[in-house]
Amino acid sequence: MTRTYGRLERDGDQWVISALEPHVAIRLKDNFRQIPRHSVGPFKLPATGLIAADLDWFMGRYPLQAEAATLAAVGAGRRGYEAVQAEAGRLLAPDYQPPLYAGLKPGQSVRPHQGRAAELLARFGGLLVADDVGKGKTYTGAAACLLPGALPATIVVPPHLKSQWRDKLTELTTLTVHVVEGSRPHLLPPVDVRIIGYRQLAGWVDAISTLGTGLVIFEEVHHLRHGPDTAQGGAAKKLAAAARMRLGLSATPIFNMGDEIWEIMRYLRPEVLGDRADFLREYCAGTLTVRDTAALRAFLRDQFAFIREEGGTPPPNRLVVNIDHDAEAIDSVRDAARYLAGRAMTGAPLERGQAVREFDMLLRQATGIAKAPFVAAYTRMLVEAGRPVVLFGYHRAVWDIWRAALGDLGMVLYTGSETPRQKAAALAEFKAGRARVFGMSIRAGEGVDGLQYVSRDAVIGELDWSPAVMAQNIGRVDREGQPCWPEPVNAHVLISAGGTDPFMVDLLGIKSSQATIISGPHAQRSTRDAKPLEALIALYANGEGRAAA
C-alpha cells in the first residue's frame, strides 16, 4: 500500500492540504510560495490549473490521501494547464499572427506583439505588458477591449491621458467610450468603455462595480507601485478584484527598488509572487533589493504574467553634453545647503528625513537655475538649425528663465501647472509648427503621444534621480510613427560640473539594475556609488560644498 504524507481536499475554489508531516510541510512551503512560511496548516491554495499541475508533480514524491473525485480534479486541472501551456507556446512563436478582431475599424490592424499580449491576457486573466516606450501599448489595450468578456471595460489613466485614450479608441475601434469626470459617483451612460483618472478612484470606491467589471486596464501601472495602503491604491485593488481580466501597461513599472514589482503584481496576478514576506526572503534576501533580476524576470515570463516587446527600432543616440553653469547661482545657496546637510546628518529621525528632502529640492533647483541660460542657448542652436525640440525640466524658476530666453521661438509648456485644456492646446501648437520648443516637465509627460511626428530631438535640461524617468522622457520622441527611423532619435543630456549634476550622472547603481527586471538588457547601469544624494549631503555637511565638483 502506498504511503501517504497528509490529506488533500477540494473546498470550492481552493485546495486544502492538512495533516502533513513536518518535513513534508517544509517542502510544500518551499515549492508553493503563496503559503506563508509561518503557517502551520491546514494549507490552502487556489484551485487553478497551474496549482493542479504543481500539486500533481508534488504528489509524485509525497502522495496525499484524497478521494477519487479530488484526484480526478487534480488530473483534469493538470491536463487543462498543459493544454494552455501548449497554446501559450503557439502565441509566443516567432511566426505568430494575431486573429481578426471584431470591432476594429476598416484599415486598422493589430500587430503580432499586441495581439499576442491580448490573447495571453484572455487565457490567464492578468498580464503586465512592459513593451519598450513607443511600441503601441495603447493598441494592445484596444485589442484587449475587443476580447470576449472584456465589456464593460474600465481604463484607469493619469489625468492628462484621458482624452488621448478616448481619441485613440474611437480612431481604432467601433467601441463607445465615456470619460468619467469628477470624484463623486453618479449615473454613467451605458457605454462599452469608461476612462477614469487615478486620482478619481478613491471617490468611487463605494460604487466601483458601476465602472465596469469585464476588463480593467491600468495605464502607466507604476502609479500603483505603493500598493493598496493609499486611498488610490485601495480603490484600484477593489476594482481589480471585481474585474474578470486585468491588464497593466508601462514601459517602466519599477521606479525605485525591485520590490515594487510585487506590489504591481498584486493588482494583476496576485497568486504569482505569493506572500510579501516570502517574496522578500526568496528574491531580496530580506531587503528591498532583488538579488537576481534576470531570475525574477524569467519566472514572471514562465508564469505568463509578464511580456515585453523589445528591439526592432534603432536605439536612441544619447549625447551627453557638458555645458557651462553660473557658479554664483549654486554658491548663493551654499550656507542654506550646509545647514540642511547638518540637520540631515545629526537631527532626529523625522527631522533628518525632512532635511534630506529640503536639501535635495534646494540644490537641484539651484543647479537648474545655474544651467538654465546655457541649456537655452543649446536649445536655440538646435531650433535655428531647423530641428524642433522637446525640452525637459522640472523647476518653475527654471521654466521662467527658459521662457524668457526662448519665447520668440513660440515656446509652449506641458508641466504640472497647466490644466488639461492648456496642455492639449500646447500639444496642438507644437504639432501645427507654430511652436518650435515644447517644454515638458520630466514627470508630467508619461504616455503622451504625437510629439514624435514633429521632433526627433529630446533635450534633458534638468536631471531626475531615476533613470526610468529619463527613459520615459526620451520615449516621447522615440516611438511608433517617428519619421526619422531607421535613423535614431537624439537624446541630448546636458550636464554641468557643479551642483547636483556630477552626483546624478553617477546615479543609481541599485535603481538602474533593479529596473532591468522590466527594462531588459538595454537598461543604463552604473557601478559607482549607489547613494549619490547621501554622498552630496556628506560633502556639504563637512563644509566642502562648492559650485564646481
XYZ file of C-alpha atoms in Angstrom:
549
model
C 0.000 0.000 0.000
C 1.367 3.419 -0.964
C 2.406 5.546 1.999
C 0.718 8.955 2.255
C 2.076 12.044 3.995
C -1.110 14.073 4.543
C -4.547 14.748 3.152
C -5.822 16.722 0.130
C -9.385 18.021 -0.240
C -11.231 20.346 -2.591
C -13.198 23.139 -0.915
C -14.909 25.313 -3.532
C -12.204 27.217 -5.399
C -9.396 26.059 -3.100
C -7.243 23.018 -2.486
C -6.881 22.276 1.246
C -3.884 20.265 2.435
C -3.869 19.066 6.037
C -2.204 16.637 8.453
C 1.167 16.964 6.731
C 4.237 15.502 8.341
C 6.578 18.347 9.410
C 9.345 17.703 6.892
C 6.781 17.474 4.072
C 5.167 20.752 5.194
C 8.568 22.421 4.843
C 8.971 21.053 1.322
C 5.417 22.139 0.435
C 6.126 25.739 1.502
C 9.419 25.648 -0.395
C 7.542 24.828 -3.604
C 4.359 26.875 -3.109
C 5.435 30.415 -2.313
C 1.819 31.501 -1.761
C 1.856 29.687 1.582
C 3.223 31.906 4.380
C 6.328 30.417 5.997
C 4.823 30.802 9.448
C 1.660 28.857 8.551
C 1.213 25.514 10.327
C -1.800 24.354 8.278
C -4.232 23.491 7.010
C -2.646 24.926 3.870
C -4.934 26.491 1.265
C -4.082 27.002 -2.398
C -6.199 28.385 -5.253
C -7.727 25.624 -7.387
C -6.161 26.782 -10.653
C -4.702 24.698 -13.432
C -1.174 25.824 -12.550
C -1.576 24.773 -8.916
C -3.128 21.468 -10.013
C -0.110 20.756 -12.230
C 2.299 21.568 -9.414
C 0.289 19.524 -6.904
C 0.311 16.549 -9.259
C 4.093 16.847 -9.506
C 4.475 17.252 -5.725
C 2.281 14.222 -5.023
C 4.551 12.129 -7.208
C 7.128 12.474 -4.446
C 4.828 12.872 -1.431
C 1.494 11.106 -2.060
C -1.503 12.593 -0.265
C -4.678 10.798 0.811
C -7.638 12.038 -1.237
C -10.989 10.914 -2.572
C -11.147 9.683 -6.148
C -13.066 12.763 -7.294
C -10.404 15.031 -5.809
C -7.588 13.162 -7.545
C -9.560 13.296 -10.802
C -9.940 17.067 -10.402
C -6.180 17.421 -9.900
C -5.538 15.389 -13.059
C -8.076 17.374 -15.069
C -6.571 20.629 -13.864
C -3.077 19.472 -14.842
C -4.195 18.438 -18.324
C -6.010 21.741 -18.776
C -2.900 23.634 -17.728
C -0.736 21.647 -20.134
C -3.145 22.470 -22.946
C -2.958 26.162 -22.050
C 0.855 25.940 -21.968
C 0.849 24.444 -25.449
C -1.441 27.212 -26.673
C 0.770 29.838 -24.999
C 3.726 28.343 -26.829
C 1.874 28.919 -30.097
C 1.259 32.544 -29.146
C 4.932 33.094 -28.382
C 6.158 31.509 -31.605
C 8.080 33.864 -33.922
C 5.613 33.282 -36.772
C 2.517 34.073 -34.693
C -0.141 36.155 -36.429
C -2.984 37.807 -34.473
C -6.625 36.957 -35.181
C -9.039 39.339 -36.850
C -10.660 41.344 -34.062
C -14.348 42.143 -34.477
C -14.764 45.795 -33.619
C -11.670 47.188 -35.329
C -12.485 49.914 -37.810
C -11.676 49.356 -41.501
C -7.999 49.896 -42.238
C -6.939 49.311 -38.618
C -4.934 46.275 -37.547
C -3.204 44.788 -34.532
C 0.479 43.896 -34.738
C 1.664 40.420 -33.671
C 3.160 41.523 -30.341
C -0.036 43.422 -29.483
C -2.335 40.529 -30.376
C -0.049 38.125 -28.502
C -0.425 40.150 -25.314
C -4.208 40.335 -25.683
C -4.535 36.576 -26.159
C -2.272 35.818 -23.188
C -4.474 38.102 -21.119
C -7.578 36.223 -22.245
C -6.074 32.894 -21.189
C -4.533 33.855 -17.857
C -6.748 36.700 -16.655
C -3.954 39.108 -15.776
C -0.845 40.401 -17.531
C 1.836 43.049 -17.173
C 2.817 44.433 -20.586
C 6.131 46.263 -20.326
C 6.849 46.894 -24.003
C 9.502 49.448 -24.850
C 8.337 53.054 -24.869
C 6.618 53.772 -28.174
C 5.731 50.164 -29.053
C 1.999 50.875 -29.213
C 0.702 49.718 -25.821
C -2.500 51.674 -26.495
C -3.159 49.342 -29.445
C -2.628 46.398 -27.092
C -5.211 47.893 -24.756
C -7.641 48.398 -27.629
C -7.257 44.760 -28.702
C -7.868 43.666 -25.100
C -11.123 45.653 -25.052
C -12.302 43.577 -28.034
C -11.791 40.238 -26.267
C -14.866 38.167 -25.342
C -15.948 39.076 -21.813
C -13.992 42.335 -21.748
C -17.004 44.649 -21.717
C -17.874 46.802 -19.970
C -14.244 47.821 -19.590
C -12.605 50.428 -17.364
C -9.334 52.148 -18.241
C -7.518 53.910 -15.390
C -5.045 56.544 -16.579
C -3.031 59.566 -15.413
C -5.304 62.616 -15.795
C -3.544 64.036 -18.836
C -4.075 60.833 -20.858
C -7.872 60.595 -20.635
C -8.615 62.410 -23.884
C -5.729 60.668 -25.675
C -7.145 57.236 -24.815
C -10.655 58.303 -25.805
C -9.469 59.617 -29.159
C -7.305 56.571 -29.863
C -10.060 54.049 -29.037
C -12.505 55.994 -31.191
C -9.988 56.035 -34.043
C -9.188 52.318 -33.828
C -12.464 50.663 -32.817
C -16.237 50.896 -33.007
C -16.500 50.831 -29.197
C -18.484 53.520 -27.409
C -16.357 55.444 -24.914
C -17.112 57.744 -21.980
C -14.626 59.823 -19.986
C -15.664 59.911 -16.324
C -15.487 63.375 -14.793
C -15.402 64.135 -11.095
C -14.670 62.064 -7.997
C -18.280 61.730 -6.765
C -20.242 58.692 -8.003
C -23.048 59.481 -10.425
C -25.107 57.734 -13.078
C -22.922 56.742 -16.016
C -24.103 56.275 -19.610
C -24.368 52.684 -20.897
C -21.161 52.537 -22.965
C -18.539 49.896 -23.749
C -15.524 51.593 -22.161
C -15.186 54.071 -19.320
C -11.985 56.059 -18.786
C -11.178 57.431 -15.334
C -8.137 59.071 -13.745
C -6.151 57.527 -10.897
C -6.908 60.493 -8.652
C -10.647 59.990 -9.098
C -10.707 56.345 -7.993
C -10.829 56.931 -4.243
C -14.088 58.859 -4.568
C -15.666 55.956 -6.479
C -14.566 53.224 -4.060
C -18.111 52.524 -2.793
C -19.508 52.397 -6.338
C -16.564 50.721 -8.010
C -18.651 47.992 -9.679
C -20.568 50.620 -11.669
C -17.407 51.456 -13.619
C -17.172 48.106 -15.372
C -16.347 44.560 -14.292
C -15.167 42.988 -17.544
C -11.656 44.243 -18.217
C -9.690 46.800 -16.222
C -6.617 48.398 -17.793
C -4.137 50.243 -15.600
C -2.231 52.585 -17.918
C 1.180 53.549 -16.511
C 0.631 50.879 -13.855
C 3.679 52.054 -11.907
C 1.275 54.544 -10.298
C 0.207 51.572 -8.168
C 3.715 50.638 -7.037
C 2.991 51.802 -3.466
C 0.217 49.229 -3.105
C -3.333 49.344 -1.747
C -2.499 51.170 1.501
C -3.149 54.522 -0.184
C -6.717 55.648 -0.939
C -5.991 55.490 -4.678
C -4.321 52.088 -4.427
C -7.076 50.629 -2.251
C -9.775 51.663 -4.707
C -7.725 50.259 -7.599
C -7.364 46.944 -5.740
C -11.127 46.764 -5.286
C -11.643 47.496 -8.986
C -9.120 44.818 -9.968
C -10.790 42.244 -7.713
C -14.180 42.919 -9.352
C -12.860 42.552 -12.914
C -12.658 39.367 -14.981
C -9.388 40.460 -16.631
C -6.626 42.842 -15.506
C -4.051 44.430 -17.798
C -1.152 46.609 -16.614
C 0.710 48.792 -19.132
C 4.024 50.550 -18.536
C 7.468 50.562 -20.065
C 8.906 51.417 -16.639
C 6.835 49.947 -13.791
C 9.825 49.952 -11.451
C 10.992 53.445 -10.469
C 12.932 52.687 -7.317
C 13.548 49.336 -5.649
C 12.707 45.956 -7.101
C 10.091 45.027 -4.524
C 7.718 47.408 -6.297
C 7.065 44.667 -8.838
C 5.468 42.653 -6.023
C 3.018 45.479 -5.338
C 2.165 45.815 -9.027
C 1.552 42.089 -9.461
C -0.947 42.153 -6.555
C -3.303 44.007 -8.893
C -2.755 41.820 -11.944
C -1.848 38.254 -10.885
C -1.633 38.196 -7.065
C -1.066 34.443 -6.925
C 2.176 34.587 -8.892
C 4.556 36.142 -6.333
C 2.726 34.974 -3.224
C 3.223 36.390 0.276
C 5.271 39.601 0.545
C 7.493 38.329 3.353
C 8.271 35.171 1.393
C 8.932 37.186 -1.764
C 11.372 39.454 0.067
C 13.090 36.480 1.661
C 13.419 34.441 -1.523
C 14.178 37.170 -4.057
C 15.532 40.042 -1.961
C 17.423 38.249 0.835
C 15.280 40.069 3.383
C 15.984 43.524 1.898
C 14.013 45.565 -0.658
C 16.540 44.900 -3.424
C 16.085 41.961 -5.787
C 19.271 39.897 -5.856
C 18.824 38.325 -9.289
C 16.645 40.444 -11.558
C 17.118 38.070 -14.503
C 15.740 35.159 -12.457
C 12.665 37.123 -11.398
C 12.064 38.296 -14.940
C 12.331 34.702 -16.205
C 9.944 33.463 -13.510
C 7.307 36.074 -14.401
C 7.646 35.142 -18.074
C 7.286 31.439 -17.256
C 4.045 32.181 -15.430
C 2.803 34.181 -18.449
C 2.363 37.124 -16.091
C 4.794 39.425 -17.886
C 5.623 40.155 -21.508
C 7.845 42.730 -23.153
C 8.448 43.616 -26.783
C 11.954 44.942 -27.318
C 14.109 45.985 -30.214
C 13.090 46.374 -33.819
C 13.815 50.085 -33.752
C 17.118 51.961 -33.628
C 18.279 52.719 -30.073
C 18.335 56.447 -29.291
C 21.547 58.339 -29.859
C 22.431 59.561 -26.346
C 24.574 62.676 -26.453
C 25.987 63.615 -23.031
C 26.985 67.273 -23.409
C 28.992 69.200 -20.828
C 27.738 72.775 -20.593
C 28.718 75.819 -18.561
C 26.921 76.939 -15.428
C 26.652 80.062 -13.305
C 28.725 79.245 -10.218
C 27.181 82.131 -8.276
C 23.703 80.565 -8.514
C 24.981 77.473 -6.699
C 27.190 79.366 -4.260
C 24.211 81.528 -3.290
C 22.559 78.575 -1.542
C 25.744 77.137 -0.042
C 25.065 78.267 3.536
C 21.470 77.020 3.476
C 22.606 73.735 1.939
C 25.261 73.246 4.635
C 22.689 73.903 7.358
C 20.271 71.358 5.877
C 23.082 68.853 5.374
C 23.977 69.166 9.060
C 20.356 68.525 10.056
C 20.221 65.570 7.673
C 23.307 64.051 9.316
C 22.624 64.719 13.006
C 18.935 65.529 13.519
C 16.170 63.369 14.944
C 14.770 60.744 12.506
C 11.801 62.823 11.330
C 13.945 65.936 11.132
C 16.584 64.113 9.084
C 14.034 62.957 6.516
C 12.611 66.456 6.109
C 16.105 67.955 5.852
C 17.105 65.487 3.112
C 14.064 66.438 1.043
C 14.643 70.174 1.520
C 18.359 69.806 0.702
C 17.560 67.929 -2.496
C 14.945 70.487 -3.588
C 17.197 73.446 -2.798
C 20.333 72.223 -4.544
C 18.617 70.707 -7.570
C 16.769 73.964 -8.204
C 19.987 75.948 -7.802
C 21.683 73.591 -10.279
C 18.820 74.018 -12.756
C 18.996 77.822 -12.465
C 22.773 77.771 -12.870
C 22.471 75.749 -16.089
C 19.341 77.388 -17.470
C 20.892 80.108 -19.715
C 23.283 77.605 -21.252
C 20.548 74.998 -21.772
C 18.504 77.693 -23.519
C 21.434 78.585 -25.778
C 21.946 74.923 -26.719
C 18.219 74.507 -27.442
C 18.198 77.636 -29.629
C 21.125 76.260 -31.620
C 19.122 73.136 -32.458
C 15.945 75.047 -33.357
C 17.801 77.524 -35.570
C 19.258 74.525 -37.404
C 15.667 73.568 -38.293
C 15.150 70.961 -35.559
C 12.128 71.436 -33.261
C 12.972 70.443 -29.673
C 11.171 68.754 -26.792
C 12.838 70.305 -23.740
C 12.601 68.598 -20.332
C 12.893 70.372 -16.995
C 11.328 70.482 -13.562
C 11.517 73.680 -11.504
C 9.232 76.641 -12.155
C 12.107 79.106 -11.701
C 13.994 77.276 -14.460
C 10.965 77.346 -16.772
C 10.716 81.118 -16.238
C 14.309 81.561 -17.424
C 13.767 79.335 -20.438
C 10.543 81.061 -21.475
C 12.226 84.474 -21.295
C 15.130 83.210 -23.420
C 13.117 81.159 -25.929
C 9.805 82.978 -26.085
C 10.444 84.231 -29.605
C 10.506 80.585 -30.747
C 6.887 80.141 -29.664
C 7.780 78.001 -26.662
C 4.800 76.232 -25.035
C 4.629 74.370 -21.715
C 3.265 70.986 -20.667
C 4.016 70.808 -16.935
C 2.207 70.172 -13.695
C 0.969 73.779 -13.616
C -1.107 73.643 -16.808
C -4.705 72.453 -16.967
C -5.632 69.544 -19.273
C -7.111 72.061 -21.733
C -3.921 74.151 -21.718
C -1.833 71.014 -22.230
C -3.960 69.977 -25.202
C -3.591 73.460 -26.687
C 0.210 73.351 -26.227
C 0.403 69.992 -27.980
C -1.716 71.298 -30.852
C 0.515 74.364 -31.245
C 3.648 72.224 -31.432
C 2.134 69.713 -33.851
C 0.967 72.577 -36.090
C 4.501 74.006 -36.234
C 3.584 77.298 -34.566
C 5.728 76.414 -31.525
C 9.242 75.110 -32.065
C 10.095 74.365 -28.423
C 7.830 72.085 -26.410
C 8.654 72.402 -22.720
C 7.637 69.291 -20.781
C 8.063 68.513 -17.100
C 10.241 65.458 -16.569
C 7.417 63.827 -14.580
C 4.365 65.142 -16.440
C 4.663 63.576 -19.869
C 4.311 59.816 -19.419
C 2.227 58.270 -22.172
C 1.893 61.472 -24.237
C 1.737 60.664 -27.935
C 2.170 62.839 -31.023
C 5.433 64.669 -30.342
C 7.321 62.131 -32.462
C 5.647 63.429 -35.615
C 7.318 66.826 -35.106
C 10.635 66.283 -33.337
C 13.499 63.820 -33.182
C 15.438 65.793 -30.532
C 14.820 65.494 -26.782
C 16.881 67.863 -24.652
C 17.209 66.824 -20.988
C 17.803 70.195 -19.340
C 17.316 69.016 -15.744
C 18.060 65.538 -14.430
C 15.958 63.185 -12.315
C 17.265 60.686 -9.792
C 15.510 57.827 -11.604
C 16.815 56.553 -14.957
C 13.310 55.241 -15.666
C 12.070 58.837 -15.812
C 14.695 59.687 -18.417
C 13.633 56.645 -20.448
C 10.049 57.929 -20.380
C 11.238 61.380 -21.479
C 13.194 60.073 -24.453
C 10.230 57.868 -25.329
C 8.125 60.929 -26.127
C 10.012 61.243 -29.435
C 11.354 57.673 -29.752
C 8.086 55.892 -30.542
C 5.934 54.476 -33.327
C 5.367 56.993 -36.093
C 8.811 58.621 -35.775
C 9.581 59.585 -39.407
C 13.365 59.668 -38.901
C 13.568 55.893 -38.414
C 15.697 53.910 -39.305
C 17.920 56.809 -38.236
C 17.900 57.163 -34.414
C 16.373 59.988 -32.433
C 18.722 62.200 -30.420
C 18.670 62.465 -26.632
C 20.776 65.462 -25.593
C 21.625 65.076 -21.887
C 23.051 68.412 -20.714
C 25.214 68.280 -17.579
C 27.268 70.804 -15.677
C 30.314 70.411 -13.448
C 28.607 71.946 -10.421
C 25.740 71.342 -8.030
C 23.907 68.015 -8.126
C 24.721 67.051 -11.716
C 28.063 65.259 -11.098
C 26.386 63.112 -8.459
C 23.316 62.427 -10.579
C 25.498 61.361 -13.505
C 26.973 58.750 -11.153
C 23.483 57.922 -10.091
C 21.548 54.927 -9.021
C 23.612 51.820 -9.480
C 20.959 49.955 -7.477
C 17.925 51.633 -9.054
C 19.219 51.134 -12.569
C 19.917 47.425 -12.121
C 16.546 46.914 -10.457
C 14.849 48.469 -13.464
C 16.292 45.711 -15.651
C 13.521 43.455 -14.350
C 11.333 45.352 -16.751
C 13.683 47.265 -18.978
C 15.802 44.372 -20.146
C 19.399 44.274 -21.328
C 19.468 47.798 -22.758
C 18.980 49.462 -19.356
C 21.605 52.014 -18.389
C 23.650 50.752 -15.448
C 26.106 52.376 -13.090
C 28.659 50.550 -10.947
C 29.550 53.628 -8.916
C 28.202 54.990 -5.632
C 24.620 53.761 -5.180
C 23.771 56.613 -2.790
C 24.839 59.821 -4.546
C 22.469 62.073 -2.613
C 23.899 60.859 0.710
C 27.406 61.473 -0.610
C 26.469 65.023 -1.627
C 24.918 65.700 1.798
C 28.087 64.471 3.490
C 30.177 66.759 1.281
C 28.182 69.823 2.327
C 27.992 68.752 5.978
C 31.799 68.686 6.016
C 31.916 72.213 4.633
C 33.227 71.177 1.217
C 30.191 72.048 -0.963
C 31.067 74.373 -3.795
C 29.909 75.405 -7.229
C 32.093 73.008 -9.176
C 32.610 69.438 -8.068
